[in-house]
PDB file of C-alpha atoms in Angstrom:
ATOM      1  CA  UNK J   1      -0.767  35.241   6.282  1.00  0.00           C
ATOM      2  CA  UNK J   2       1.294  32.164   6.490  1.00  0.00           C
ATOM      3  CA  UNK J   3      -0.790  29.760   4.837  1.00  0.00           C
ATOM      4  CA  UNK J   4      -0.753  31.538   1.615  1.00  0.00           C
ATOM      5  CA  UNK J   5      -1.598  34.850   0.114  1.00  0.00           C
ATOM      6  CA  UNK J   6      -4.398  36.974  -0.641  1.00  0.00           C
ATOM      7  CA  UNK J   7      -5.196  38.125  -4.193  1.00  0.00           C
ATOM      8  CA  UNK J   8      -4.234  41.687  -3.158  1.00  0.00           C
ATOM      9  CA  UNK J   9      -0.795  40.530  -1.956  1.00  0.00           C
ATOM     10  CA  UNK J  10      -0.176  38.505  -4.517  1.00  0.00           C
ATOM     11  CA  UNK J  11      -1.200  41.305  -7.487  1.00  0.00           C
ATOM     12  CA  UNK J  12       1.322  44.021  -5.773  1.00  0.00           C
ATOM     13  CA  UNK J  13       4.271  41.322  -5.668  1.00  0.00           C
ATOM     14  CA  UNK J  14       3.772  40.455  -9.383  1.00  0.00           C
ATOM     15  CA  UNK J  15       3.242  44.061 -10.076  1.00  0.00           C
ATOM     16  CA  UNK J  16      -0.307  43.414 -12.268  1.00  0.00           C
ATOM     17  CA  UNK J  17      -3.566  44.199 -11.449  1.00  0.00           C
ATOM     18  CA  UNK J  18      -6.194  41.778  -9.124  1.00  0.00           C
ATOM     19  CA  UNK J  19      -8.371  41.500 -12.149  1.00  0.00           C
ATOM     20  CA  UNK J  20      -5.348  39.657 -13.824  1.00  0.00           C
ATOM     21  CA  UNK J  21      -4.893  37.370 -10.684  1.00  0.00           C
ATOM     22  CA  UNK J  22      -8.593  36.840 -10.741  1.00  0.00           C
ATOM     23  CA  UNK J  23      -8.469  35.896 -14.241  1.00  0.00           C
ATOM     24  CA  UNK J  24      -5.789  33.180 -13.532  1.00  0.00           C
ATOM     25  CA  UNK J  25      -8.452  31.641 -10.713  1.00  0.00           C
ATOM     26  CA  UNK J  26     -10.403  28.950 -12.923  1.00  0.00           C
ATOM     27  CA  UNK J  27     -12.351  26.626 -11.264  1.00  0.00           C
ATOM     28  CA  UNK J  28     -10.191  23.964 -11.108  1.00  0.00           C
ATOM     29  CA  UNK J  29      -7.495  26.423  -9.661  1.00  0.00           C
ATOM     30  CA  UNK J  30     -10.101  27.440  -6.674  1.00  0.00           C
ATOM     31  CA  UNK J  31     -11.193  23.923  -5.916  1.00  0.00           C
ATOM     32  CA  UNK J  32      -7.179  22.983  -5.416  1.00  0.00           C
ATOM     33  CA  UNK J  33      -5.410  26.133  -4.537  1.00  0.00           C
ATOM     34  CA  UNK J  34      -7.852  28.859  -3.175  1.00  0.00           C
ATOM     35  CA  UNK J  35      -9.243  28.578   0.581  1.00  0.00           C
ATOM     36  CA  UNK J  36     -11.902  31.318   1.653  1.00  0.00           C
ATOM     37  CA  UNK J  37     -10.335  33.184   5.159  1.00  0.00           C
ATOM     38  CA  UNK J  38     -13.747  33.706   7.091  1.00  0.00           C
ATOM     39  CA  UNK J  39     -11.761  35.175   9.873  1.00  0.00           C
ATOM     40  CA  UNK J  40     -11.415  38.700   8.425  1.00  0.00           C
ATOM     41  CA  UNK J  41     -15.000  40.572   7.253  1.00  0.00           C
ATOM     42  CA  UNK J  42     -15.821  40.153   3.671  1.00  0.00           C
ATOM     43  CA  UNK J  43     -14.555  36.407   3.628  1.00  0.00           C
ATOM     44  CA  UNK J  44     -11.295  37.151   1.431  1.00  0.00           C
ATOM     45  CA  UNK J  45     -10.023  34.352  -0.570  1.00  0.00           C
ATOM     46  CA  UNK J  46      -6.566  32.866   0.097  1.00  0.00           C
ATOM     47  CA  UNK J  47      -4.434  31.227  -2.637  1.00  0.00           C
ATOM     48  CA  UNK J  48      -2.326  28.452  -0.930  1.00  0.00           C
ATOM     49  CA  UNK J  49       1.603  28.535  -1.280  1.00  0.00           C
ATOM     50  CA  UNK J  50       1.522  25.871  -4.059  1.00  0.00           C
ATOM     51  CA  UNK J  51      -0.965  27.903  -5.723  1.00  0.00           C
ATOM     52  CA  UNK J  52       1.188  30.827  -5.411  1.00  0.00           C
ATOM     53  CA  UNK J  53       4.311  28.902  -7.013  1.00  0.00           C
ATOM     54  CA  UNK J  54       2.062  28.088  -9.850  1.00  0.00           C
ATOM     55  CA  UNK J  55       0.846  31.825 -10.629  1.00  0.00           C
ATOM     56  CA  UNK J  56       4.391  33.024  -9.846  1.00  0.00           C
ATOM     57  CA  UNK J  57       5.616  30.723 -12.665  1.00  0.00           C
ATOM     58  CA  UNK J  58       2.611  31.914 -15.023  1.00  0.00           C
ATOM     59  CA  UNK J  59       3.351  35.558 -14.267  1.00  0.00           C
ATOM     60  CA  UNK J  60       7.047  35.763 -14.433  1.00  0.00           C
ATOM     61  CA  UNK J  61       6.751  33.926 -17.780  1.00  0.00           C
ATOM     62  CA  UNK J  62       4.220  35.575 -19.447  1.00  0.00           C
ATOM     63  CA  UNK J  63       5.004  39.042 -18.249  1.00  0.00           C
ATOM     64  CA  UNK J  64       6.059  40.910 -21.431  1.00  0.00           C
ATOM     65  CA  UNK J  65       4.651  44.854 -21.003  1.00  0.00           C
ATOM     66  CA  UNK J  66       7.710  47.013 -19.115  1.00  0.00           C
ATOM     67  CA  UNK J  67       5.671  50.029 -17.252  1.00  0.00           C
ATOM     68  CA  UNK J  68       7.256  53.620 -18.157  1.00  0.00           C
ATOM     69  CA  UNK J  69       9.452  55.279 -15.280  1.00  0.00           C
ATOM     70  CA  UNK J  70       9.611  54.789 -11.646  1.00  0.00           C
ATOM     71  CA  UNK J  71       7.574  51.853 -11.547  1.00  0.00           C
ATOM     72  CA  UNK J  72      10.075  50.091 -14.442  1.00  0.00           C
ATOM     73  CA  UNK J  73      12.666  50.012 -11.247  1.00  0.00           C
ATOM     74  CA  UNK J  74       9.855  48.612  -8.762  1.00  0.00           C
ATOM     75  CA  UNK J  75       8.482  45.861 -11.075  1.00  0.00           C
ATOM     76  CA  UNK J  76      11.718  44.683 -12.078  1.00  0.00           C
ATOM     77  CA  UNK J  77      13.043  44.373  -8.466  1.00  0.00           C
ATOM     78  CA  UNK J  78       9.715  42.340  -7.850  1.00  0.00           C
ATOM     79  CA  UNK J  79      10.589  40.455 -10.520  1.00  0.00           C
ATOM     80  CA  UNK J  80      14.399  39.819  -9.498  1.00  0.00           C
ATOM     81  CA  UNK J  81      13.360  38.912  -6.092  1.00  0.00           C
ATOM     82  CA  UNK J  82      10.529  36.895  -7.207  1.00  0.00           C
ATOM     83  CA  UNK J  83      12.969  34.820  -9.337  1.00  0.00           C
ATOM     84  CA  UNK J  84      14.942  34.338  -6.406  1.00  0.00           C
ATOM     85  CA  UNK J  85      12.389  33.570  -3.967  1.00  0.00           C
ATOM     86  CA  UNK J  86      11.567  31.037  -6.899  1.00  0.00           C
ATOM     87  CA  UNK J  87      14.825  29.662  -7.480  1.00  0.00           C
ATOM     88  CA  UNK J  88      15.612  29.373  -3.595  1.00  0.00           C
ATOM     89  CA  UNK J  89      12.224  27.011  -3.369  1.00  0.00           C
ATOM     90  CA  UNK J  90      13.196  24.838  -6.272  1.00  0.00           C
ATOM     91  CA  UNK J  91      16.746  24.423  -4.530  1.00  0.00           C
ATOM     92  CA  UNK J  92      15.044  23.457  -0.936  1.00  0.00           C
ATOM     93  CA  UNK J  93      12.634  21.265  -2.669  1.00  0.00           C
ATOM     94  CA  UNK J  94      15.685  19.415  -4.866  1.00  0.00           C
ATOM     95  CA  UNK J  95      17.454  19.269  -1.659  1.00  0.00           C
ATOM     96  CA  UNK J  96      14.382  17.976   0.463  1.00  0.00           C
ATOM     97  CA  UNK J  97      13.999  15.471  -2.445  1.00  0.00           C
ATOM     98  CA  UNK J  98      17.491  14.175  -2.605  1.00  0.00           C
ATOM     99  CA  UNK J  99      17.449  13.652   1.073  1.00  0.00           C
ATOM    100  CA  UNK J 100      14.174  11.225   0.680  1.00  0.00           C
ATOM    101  CA  UNK J 101      16.300   9.506  -2.421  1.00  0.00           C
ATOM    102  CA  UNK J 102      18.983   8.972   0.143  1.00  0.00           C
ATOM    103  CA  UNK J 103      16.871   7.861   2.960  1.00  0.00           C
ATOM    104  CA  UNK J 104      14.720   5.455   0.729  1.00  0.00           C
ATOM    105  CA  UNK J 105      18.155   4.058  -0.694  1.00  0.00           C
ATOM    106  CA  UNK J 106      19.051   3.167   2.881  1.00  0.00           C
ATOM    107  CA  UNK J 107      16.241   1.322   3.486  1.00  0.00           C
ATOM    108  CA  UNK J 108      16.599  -0.679   0.509  1.00  0.00           C
ATOM    109  CA  UNK J 109      19.687  -1.632   1.574  1.00  0.00           C
ATOM    110  CA  UNK J 110      18.430  -2.664   4.776  1.00  0.00           C
ATOM    111  CA  UNK J 111      15.772  -4.408   3.330  1.00  0.00           C
ATOM    112  CA  UNK J 112      18.072  -6.363   0.716  1.00  0.00           C
ATOM    113  CA  UNK J 113      20.146  -7.375   3.660  1.00  0.00           C
ATOM    114  CA  UNK J 114      16.906  -8.507   5.622  1.00  0.00           C
ATOM    115  CA  UNK J 115      16.101 -10.675   2.530  1.00  0.00           C
ATOM    116  CA  UNK J 116      19.821 -11.926   2.301  1.00  0.00           C
ATOM    117  CA  UNK J 117      19.492 -13.230   5.793  1.00  0.00           C
ATOM    118  CA  UNK J 118      15.969 -14.766   5.289  1.00  0.00           C
ATOM    119  CA  UNK J 119      17.418 -16.915   2.285  1.00  0.00           C
ATOM    120  CA  UNK J 120      20.433 -17.944   4.521  1.00  0.00           C
ATOM    121  CA  UNK J 121      18.415 -19.032   7.245  1.00  0.00           C
ATOM    122  CA  UNK J 122      15.916 -21.157   4.696  1.00  0.00           C
ATOM    123  CA  UNK J 123      18.973 -22.534   3.453  1.00  0.00           C
ATOM    124  CA  UNK J 124      20.275 -23.364   6.893  1.00  0.00           C
ATOM    125  CA  UNK J 125      16.780 -24.660   7.913  1.00  0.00           C
ATOM    126  CA  UNK J 126      16.568 -26.954   4.558  1.00  0.00           C
ATOM    127  CA  UNK J 127      20.091 -28.377   5.342  1.00  0.00           C
ATOM    128  CA  UNK J 128      18.898 -29.195   8.865  1.00  0.00           C
ATOM    129  CA  UNK J 129      15.734 -30.858   7.732  1.00  0.00           C
ATOM    130  CA  UNK J 130      17.978 -33.057   5.208  1.00  0.00           C
ATOM    131  CA  UNK J 131      20.208 -34.111   8.000  1.00  0.00           C
ATOM    132  CA  UNK J 132      17.544 -35.097  10.385  1.00  0.00           C
ATOM    133  CA  UNK J 133      15.791 -36.972   7.493  1.00  0.00           C
ATOM    134  CA  UNK J 134      18.994 -38.831   6.739  1.00  0.00           C
ATOM    135  CA  UNK J 135      19.398 -39.849  10.555  1.00  0.00           C
ATOM    136  CA  UNK J 136      15.880 -40.870  10.892  1.00  0.00           C
ATOM    137  CA  UNK J 137      16.210 -43.006   7.757  1.00  0.00           C
ATOM    138  CA  UNK J 138      19.294 -44.551   9.208  1.00  0.00           C
ATOM    139  CA  UNK J 139      17.622 -45.545  12.516  1.00  0.00           C
ATOM    140  CA  UNK J 140      14.052 -46.551  10.868  1.00  0.00           C
ATOM    141  CA  UNK J 141      15.335 -49.759   9.708  1.00  0.00           C
ATOM    142  CA  UNK J 142      16.922 -51.027  12.550  1.00  0.00           C
ATOM    143  CA  UNK J 143      13.425 -50.939  14.381  1.00  0.00           C
ATOM    144  CA  UNK J 144      11.770 -52.226  11.142  1.00  0.00           C
ATOM    145  CA  UNK J 145      13.683 -55.828  11.529  1.00  0.00           C
ATOM    146  CA  UNK J 146      13.214 -55.855  14.986  1.00  0.00           C
ATOM    147  CA  UNK J 147       9.249 -56.611  14.229  1.00  0.00           C
ATOM    148  CA  UNK J 148       8.698 -60.300  13.885  1.00  0.00           C
ATOM    149  CA  UNK J 149       6.683 -61.442  11.068  1.00  0.00           C
ATOM    150  CA  UNK J 150       3.974 -62.482  13.071  1.00  0.00           C
ATOM    151  CA  UNK J 151       3.667 -59.160  14.867  1.00  0.00           C
ATOM    152  CA  UNK J 152       3.449 -57.222  11.357  1.00  0.00           C
ATOM    153  CA  UNK J 153       0.700 -60.111  10.065  1.00  0.00           C
ATOM    154  CA  UNK J 154      -1.427 -59.225  13.441  1.00  0.00           C
ATOM    155  CA  UNK J 155      -1.347 -55.549  12.531  1.00  0.00           C
ATOM    156  CA  UNK J 156      -2.210 -56.218   9.362  1.00  0.00           C
ATOM    157  CA  UNK J 157      -5.232 -58.051  10.412  1.00  0.00           C
ATOM    158  CA  UNK J 158      -6.340 -55.328  12.947  1.00  0.00           C
ATOM    159  CA  UNK J 159      -6.173 -52.693  10.473  1.00  0.00           C
ATOM    160  CA  UNK J 160      -8.133 -54.835   8.115  1.00  0.00           C
ATOM    161  CA  UNK J 161     -10.772 -55.420  10.435  1.00  0.00           C
ATOM    162  CA  UNK J 162     -10.947 -52.092  11.398  1.00  0.00           C
ATOM    163  CA  UNK J 163     -11.440 -50.969   7.817  1.00  0.00           C
ATOM    164  CA  UNK J 164     -14.303 -53.558   7.527  1.00  0.00           C
ATOM    165  CA  UNK J 165     -16.144 -52.099  10.460  1.00  0.00           C
ATOM    166  CA  UNK J 166     -15.830 -48.313   9.311  1.00  0.00           C
ATOM    167  CA  UNK J 167     -17.005 -49.561   5.751  1.00  0.00           C
ATOM    168  CA  UNK J 168     -20.163 -51.333   7.150  1.00  0.00           C
ATOM    169  CA  UNK J 169     -21.167 -48.591   9.666  1.00  0.00           C
ATOM    170  CA  UNK J 170     -20.679 -46.508   6.602  1.00  0.00           C
ATOM    171  CA  UNK J 171     -23.153 -48.474   4.707  1.00  0.00           C
ATOM    172  CA  UNK J 172     -25.462 -48.321   7.372  1.00  0.00           C
ATOM    173  CA  UNK J 173     -25.662 -44.911   7.425  1.00  0.00           C
ATOM    174  CA  UNK J 174     -25.956 -44.505   3.735  1.00  0.00           C
ATOM    175  CA  UNK J 175     -29.031 -47.035   3.932  1.00  0.00           C
ATOM    176  CA  UNK J 176     -30.348 -44.863   6.873  1.00  0.00           C
ATOM    177  CA  UNK J 177     -30.335 -41.453   4.521  1.00  0.00           C
ATOM    178  CA  UNK J 178     -31.699 -43.386   1.496  1.00  0.00           C
ATOM    179  CA  UNK J 179     -34.894 -44.353   3.588  1.00  0.00           C
ATOM    180  CA  UNK J 180     -35.109 -41.101   4.809  1.00  0.00           C
ATOM    181  CA  UNK J 181     -34.952 -39.307   1.276  1.00  0.00           C
ATOM    182  CA  UNK J 182     -37.461 -42.113   0.065  1.00  0.00           C
ATOM    183  CA  UNK J 183     -40.685 -40.889   2.251  1.00  0.00           C
ATOM    184  CA  UNK J 184     -42.936 -38.120   0.777  1.00  0.00           C
ATOM    185  CA  UNK J 185     -43.416 -35.098   2.541  1.00  0.00           C
ATOM    186  CA  UNK J 186     -46.832 -36.083   3.729  1.00  0.00           C
ATOM    187  CA  UNK J 187     -44.999 -39.322   5.475  1.00  0.00           C
ATOM    188  CA  UNK J 188     -42.290 -37.764   6.988  1.00  0.00           C
ATOM    189  CA  UNK J 189     -43.916 -37.946  10.455  1.00  0.00           C
ATOM    190  CA  UNK J 190     -44.041 -42.024   9.980  1.00  0.00           C
TER     191      UNK J 190
END
């Protein structure tokens, strides 16, 4: 099965009994690495590929007993095949991790280039703003000296009048608010 192996397949591969495999299937292991195959009658348990790797490492490292006779060659061959497969899987995993690291380093270099460009644009913008301010500072004094003192005084008087009007209207609004809040609830309609 492409998604994993049954307990029987794993037992044959490792050269152990099905009970030895089932003994390793703790509740936590079952929750994470075991699925039920409902397509076949009997609802077989299927161990995922990651679970197979964990069981392989357990049985390869903890496999002490040596069967006698003809089984010894078969089990030894299974162990070598299993070790070679595990080694190949680890090499493939390392290769894929190296590719991921390289792609992340490339992305980091690109992000650094973008950051450098953004910082350079910010510096250019600040310089442009500074030069525009200097130009405005040179142009503004000329326009201020063109105003006569009479125009400046008239402008000041109109702004003072506007401010007085604003304050009077604000005072009037506050008086109205105070009158409304002074009424009791039973006088509200008056």
